């Protein structure tokens, strides 16, 4: 057995609280680190924060001298859970008291096993935050993320007071991490140096990175004003018609449609528009749409603006689009297939035509018809010589634009956008020079501070490119701009929006600067992070570095990070590349060593691409295996979704994700034990999980340790016996964390794989090594056995109901079959009917549905024949119909029967999952998810009489019995639960 101290993450987690906070975080915008700069597939901050804390804090079972009983250990575990629940809440991200408490827990877990003077000081009751912070920054090993990407894990390590190391091969990712964990920490607590802010506050009142944020705003405003002097004439105001109040108005956006020559020979000289929809706005009271006009006024076609409800909404919604990539000729009605559109694009015969102008009027946004002057102004802008001329990849994951003749990065922008962005990029250097002058006048600090300000301004330009491009959409429902690259792909857009980067609306340069500054405003103090450009699979990087590793590696061919990030690299290089020559020495981002299954780099061969990925991942795991050990496990985020493959024949067929299996196999083969598989969800599913067991959640956190060298071989039978012996205790601890039934199967893989992977091999009956797939199947079998074994703890009436429900659901079945089952359970059908959970009549028996069970004001204390089945169904009925407070009051009345009630919910969820009864599964899952809150509400309720313990069959009260019979007749025949 292992001699290491188990960490909390290896035993149990308050998973639902973590997942709920992760889901809520998706709606946070202002100040969220993800708004600093776009990166793809970021992990939620809440999840990363909780994982790191639980990865570093000891489970109470590791200290039996402090927590000698299981009850004491669970009590302490619940205290840590409550702390995690506070920690993951977004509003607590920078709360000094919460951060101080979690930092103290991490420091004390490490200090308990250390004899250093600093450890003794940390363990004393008199130790303050400064002592704890010093210990974390000097004694606790740093946290390293070798695939740092968008910087979530390093940033959260820093927030917890730990040293953070962020490394990535991609220079854009490296710069994002520098901007998150290195630059703010270097200048923490310093006041701004711009003349306008120096005297607004005393020097010592600027907390964390607030001074840095204030300077970013100030010099961003200066850069915007300089840009207006240079290019403001390209964005003139428009004159409003009388119906919109008259006067001048700022243009927010120009809406364009791409055009191609009509495929009809009679109109071959006419370019016709490819319009995805004629709607301009569908907002109530602000509806606007395009009305096509053909052969009038000397023009082949043009559009007028319609207001209010159109005569034919379906035609307006369709535009000239017929299907995916297919359109119709506005002039002749001839079909324009996608292949023809691509052919015209490749031949350089695709154009663009202005459809409408969006202006900011006193009464709100208005939509105006285009003028020839507006179209000429955009067309007359020359393409700057220094606009990015780099080539797009001939073939890349998620790229579609090359098929339409867009082959260079500059092709993704209009000439006016290219001029605006190159002007802004050039002004970044001018802004840096201005910072240096102000530093010389007022502040003797390090001149590299000017580089820091320039870095964030360069980010503002880079970030603004996703909306200042010819692939941005106009969202008609919201009346706003939607940027490119949000889908982790570069897809062709036929009807695009060109925003005004100086208008103060979506895509405005200064608006992006403000959002960058808001991230700095919200930065939490921590040790200066180390950021480096490195290949994660480079063993030399890990050999002499004892670190706590938590990382989120790429997932096969899900995202082509390097090719996508070239978009930003092409703009960051001219704006800040000379400040960081070590990261911007290449024309585009490095590709050869990138760990991604990109078939385009292997002649289009997906197998060769997959082999490259799998080999690189194996090399990485071996490098981690050989690195100096710490007392913390390794955590790996896994979110790969791949086509499932089928194993077995007939009814024994099992679907498994081959990507999931290969990830587990690679870890085992590298010499790791897998001790945890935690499903982390950013969205709560309202239905059943995927059909097959072990389907993937939003991401799964794998918890691993290096396998002891003394690991021995085991037989299949020994593996099964160990599973039956150890899995029940592990599952009980999982349930103490109130894990949702929907996640039990996935989380159970962890302790099951811990048993499998602690052995060098598990041998099948024929002597062959058991595969990971075979292990997963066996773990699921034992899990089903465990979930079914709890029936012995239920009363006989409930056991009858469980079995009948599994066989018939809410439907009726033969009386004779029910009588046979009742005898086996040592009850009678009549007795179960008297218990108020069944109806019998006309030779049929069925379970009562929840809305049929009476009385509605059910009180277990007055029930002469109480059952756990009733408790569970009434809890769900109250929760769904009357809310948590009502369910909490009933929970209080259940007393000691509450544990069995929750256990039955788990048991019945498992049944619904197997039967694919999604509606019922939601109800049982929902009860478990609400359980912690219900316990809190129950604790506030005054003392109630204890319920009768469900054990031996008794008699139901006449009143309840009569009510139950009456309602059975009333609702008989309904088919909903």
mmCIF file with all atom_site columns, N, CA, C and O in Angstrom, residues 425-444:
data_model
loop_
_atom_site.group_PDB
_atom_site.id
_atom_site.type_symbol
_atom_site.label_atom_id
_atom_site.label_alt_id
_atom_site.label_comp_id
_atom_site.label_asym_id
_atom_site.label_entity_id
_atom_site.label_seq_id
_atom_site.pdbx_PDB_ins_code
_atom_site.Cartn_x
_atom_site.Cartn_y
_atom_site.Cartn_z
_atom_site.occupancy
_atom_site.B_iso_or_equiv
_atom_site.pdbx_formal_charge
_atom_site.auth_seq_id
_atom_site.auth_comp_id
_atom_site.auth_asym_id
_atom_site.auth_atom_id
_atom_site.pdbx_PDB_model_num
ATOM 1  N N  . UNK A 1 425 ? -1.325 49.767 -34.427 1.00 0.00 ? 425 UNK A N  1
ATOM 2  C CA . UNK A 1 425 ? -0.118 49.009 -34.072 1.00 0.00 ? 425 UNK A CA 1
ATOM 3  C C  . UNK A 1 425 ? 1.103  49.911 -34.006 1.00 0.00 ? 425 UNK A C  1
ATOM 4  O O  . UNK A 1 425 ? 1.936  49.799 -33.104 1.00 0.00 ? 425 UNK A O  1
ATOM 5  N N  . UNK A 1 426 ? 1.232  50.822 -34.968 1.00 0.00 ? 426 UNK A N  1
ATOM 6  C CA . UNK A 1 426 ? 2.370  51.745 -34.970 1.00 0.00 ? 426 UNK A CA 1
ATOM 7  C C  . UNK A 1 426 ? 2.320  52.690 -33.774 1.00 0.00 ? 426 UNK A C  1
ATOM 8  O O  . UNK A 1 426 ? 3.353  53.049 -33.198 1.00 0.00 ? 426 UNK A O  1
ATOM 9  N N  . UNK A 1 427 ? 1.125  53.079 -33.375 1.00 0.00 ? 427 UNK A N  1
ATOM 10 C CA . UNK A 1 427 ? 0.982  54.009 -32.263 1.00 0.00 ? 427 UNK A CA 1
ATOM 11 C C  . UNK A 1 427 ? 1.306  53.367 -30.910 1.00 0.00 ? 427 UNK A C  1
ATOM 12 O O  . UNK A 1 427 ? 1.499  54.083 -29.925 1.00 0.00 ? 427 UNK A O  1
ATOM 13 N N  . UNK A 1 428 ? 1.332  52.038 -30.842 1.00 0.00 ? 428 UNK A N  1
ATOM 14 C CA . UNK A 1 428 ? 1.733  51.378 -29.589 1.00 0.00 ? 428 UNK A CA 1
ATOM 15 C C  . UNK A 1 428 ? 3.153  51.799 -29.206 1.00 0.00 ? 428 UNK A C  1
ATOM 16 O O  . UNK A 1 428 ? 3.434  52.092 -28.041 1.00 0.00 ? 428 UNK A O  1
ATOM 17 N N  . UNK A 1 429 ? 4.041  51.855 -30.189 1.00 0.00 ? 429 UNK A N  1
ATOM 18 C CA . UNK A 1 429 ? 5.420  52.286 -29.918 1.00 0.00 ? 429 UNK A CA 1
ATOM 19 C C  . UNK A 1 429 ? 5.456  53.750 -29.484 1.00 0.00 ? 429 UNK A C  1
ATOM 20 O O  . UNK A 1 429 ? 6.223  54.127 -28.586 1.00 0.00 ? 429 UNK A O  1
ATOM 21 N N  . UNK A 1 430 ? 4.618  54.574 -30.108 1.00 0.00 ? 430 UNK A N  1
ATOM 22 C CA . UNK A 1 430 ? 4.569  55.987 -29.729 1.00 0.00 ? 430 UNK A CA 1
ATOM 23 C C  . UNK A 1 430 ? 4.060  56.140 -28.293 1.00 0.00 ? 430 UNK A C  1
ATOM 24 O O  . UNK A 1 430 ? 4.549  56.997 -27.540 1.00 0.00 ? 430 UNK A O  1
ATOM 25 N N  . UNK A 1 431 ? 3.083  55.322 -27.920 1.00 0.00 ? 431 UNK A N  1
ATOM 26 C CA . UNK A 1 431 ? 2.570  55.370 -26.553 1.00 0.00 ? 431 UNK A CA 1
ATOM 27 C C  . UNK A 1 431 ? 3.649  54.942 -25.561 1.00 0.00 ? 431 UNK A C  1
ATOM 28 O O  . UNK A 1 431 ? 3.774  55.517 -24.466 1.00 0.00 ? 431 UNK A O  1
ATOM 29 N N  . UNK A 1 432 ? 4.441  53.942 -25.939 1.00 0.00 ? 432 UNK A N  1
ATOM 30 C CA . UNK A 1 432 ? 5.546  53.512 -25.059 1.00 0.00 ? 432 UNK A CA 1
ATOM 31 C C  . UNK A 1 432 ? 6.533  54.654 -24.851 1.00 0.00 ? 432 UNK A C  1
ATOM 32 O O  . UNK A 1 432 ? 7.012  54.876 -23.719 1.00 0.00 ? 432 UNK A O  1
ATOM 33 N N  . UNK A 1 433 ? 6.850  55.377 -25.919 1.00 0.00 ? 433 UNK A N  1
ATOM 34 C CA . UNK A 1 433 ? 7.760  56.521 -25.795 1.00 0.00 ? 433 UNK A CA 1
ATOM 35 C C  . UNK A 1 433 ? 7.187  57.568 -24.853 1.00 0.00 ? 433 UNK A C  1
ATOM 36 O O  . UNK A 1 433 ? 7.917  58.185 -24.067 1.00 0.00 ? 433 UNK A O  1
ATOM 37 N N  . UNK A 1 434 ? 5.882  57.761 -24.907 1.00 0.00 ? 434 UNK A N  1
ATOM 38 C CA . UNK A 1 434 ? 5.254  58.746 -24.024 1.00 0.00 ? 434 UNK A CA 1
ATOM 39 C C  . UNK A 1 434 ? 5.338  58.290 -22.562 1.00 0.00 ? 434 UNK A C  1
ATOM 40 O O  . UNK A 1 434 ? 5.551  59.109 -21.661 1.00 0.00 ? 434 UNK A O  1
ATOM 41 N N  . UNK A 1 435 ? 5.184  56.992 -22.328 1.00 0.00 ? 435 UNK A N  1
ATOM 42 C CA . UNK A 1 435 ? 5.322  56.468 -20.964 1.00 0.00 ? 435 UNK A CA 1
ATOM 43 C C  . UNK A 1 435 ? 6.741  56.712 -20.461 1.00 0.00 ? 435 UNK A C  1
ATOM 44 O O  . UNK A 1 435 ? 6.945  57.117 -19.303 1.00 0.00 ? 435 UNK A O  1
ATOM 45 N N  . UNK A 1 436 ? 7.731  56.476 -21.314 1.00 0.00 ? 436 UNK A N  1
ATOM 46 C CA . UNK A 1 436 ? 9.119  56.697 -20.903 1.00 0.00 ? 436 UNK A CA 1
ATOM 47 C C  . UNK A 1 436 ? 9.360  58.154 -20.520 1.00 0.00 ? 436 UNK A C  1
ATOM 48 O O  . UNK A 1 436 ? 10.055 58.439 -19.536 1.00 0.00 ? 436 UNK A O  1
ATOM 49 N N  . UNK A 1 437 ? 8.770  59.089 -21.267 1.00 0.00 ? 437 UNK A N  1
ATOM 50 C CA . UNK A 1 437 ? 8.935  60.512 -20.937 1.00 0.00 ? 437 UNK A CA 1
ATOM 51 C C  . UNK A 1 437 ? 8.300  60.838 -19.592 1.00 0.00 ? 437 UNK A C  1
ATOM 52 O O  . UNK A 1 437 ? 8.877  61.551 -18.763 1.00 0.00 ? 437 UNK A O  1
ATOM 53 N N  . UNK A 1 438 ? 7.104  60.282 -19.349 1.00 0.00 ? 438 UNK A N  1
ATOM 54 C CA . UNK A 1 438 ? 6.438  60.544 -18.073 1.00 0.00 ? 438 UNK A CA 1
ATOM 55 C C  . UNK A 1 438 ? 7.175  59.885 -16.914 1.00 0.00 ? 438 UNK A C  1
ATOM 56 O O  . UNK A 1 438 ? 7.204  60.421 -15.794 1.00 0.00 ? 438 UNK A O  1
ATOM 57 N N  . UNK A 1 439 ? 7.791  58.743 -17.173 1.00 0.00 ? 439 UNK A N  1
ATOM 58 C CA . UNK A 1 439 ? 8.594  58.097 -16.139 1.00 0.00 ? 439 UNK A CA 1
ATOM 59 C C  . UNK A 1 439 ? 9.784  58.975 -15.769 1.00 0.00 ? 439 UNK A C  1
ATOM 60 O O  . UNK A 1 439 ? 10.115 59.153 -14.586 1.00 0.00 ? 439 UNK A O  1
ATOM 61 N N  . UNK A 1 440 ? 10.439 59.511 -16.795 1.00 0.00 ? 440 UNK A N  1
ATOM 62 C CA . UNK A 1 440 ? 11.611 60.363 -16.545 1.00 0.00 ? 440 UNK A CA 1
ATOM 63 C C  . UNK A 1 440 ? 11.227 61.607 -15.761 1.00 0.00 ? 440 UNK A C  1
ATOM 64 O O  . UNK A 1 440 ? 12.004 62.099 -14.933 1.00 0.00 ? 440 UNK A O  1
ATOM 65 N N  . UNK A 1 441 ? 10.028 62.112 -15.974 1.00 0.00 ? 441 UNK A N  1
ATOM 66 C CA . UNK A 1 441 ? 9.586  63.328 -15.293 1.00 0.00 ? 441 UNK A CA 1
ATOM 67 C C  . UNK A 1 441 ? 9.167  63.086 -13.853 1.00 0.00 ? 441 UNK A C  1
ATOM 68 O O  . UNK A 1 441 ? 9.343  63.955 -12.996 1.00 0.00 ? 441 UNK A O  1
ATOM 69 N N  . UNK A 1 442 ? 8.574  61.919 -13.575 1.00 0.00 ? 442 UNK A N  1
ATOM 70 C CA . UNK A 1 442 ? 7.889  61.783 -12.291 1.00 0.00 ? 442 UNK A CA 1
ATOM 71 C C  . UNK A 1 442 ? 8.257  60.562 -11.475 1.00 0.00 ? 442 UNK A C  1
ATOM 72 O O  . UNK A 1 442 ? 7.974  60.537 -10.277 1.00 0.00 ? 442 UNK A O  1
ATOM 73 N N  . UNK A 1 443 ? 8.874  59.543 -12.046 1.00 0.00 ? 443 UNK A N  1
ATOM 74 C CA . UNK A 1 443 ? 9.019  58.281 -11.315 1.00 0.00 ? 443 UNK A CA 1
ATOM 75 C C  . UNK A 1 443 ? 10.321 57.598 -11.713 1.00 0.00 ? 443 UNK A C  1
ATOM 76 O O  . UNK A 1 443 ? 10.581 57.382 -12.898 1.00 0.00 ? 443 UNK A O  1
ATOM 77 N N  . UNK A 1 444 ? 11.127 57.218 -10.759 1.00 0.00 ? 444 UNK A N  1
ATOM 78 C CA . UNK A 1 444 ? 12.411 56.594 -11.100 1.00 0.00 ? 444 UNK A CA 1
ATOM 79 C C  . UNK A 1 444 ? 12.333 55.085 -11.314 1.00 0.00 ? 444 UNK A C  1
ATOM 80 O O  . UNK A 1 444 ? 13.360 54.421 -11.353 1.00 0.00 ? 444 UNK A O  1
#
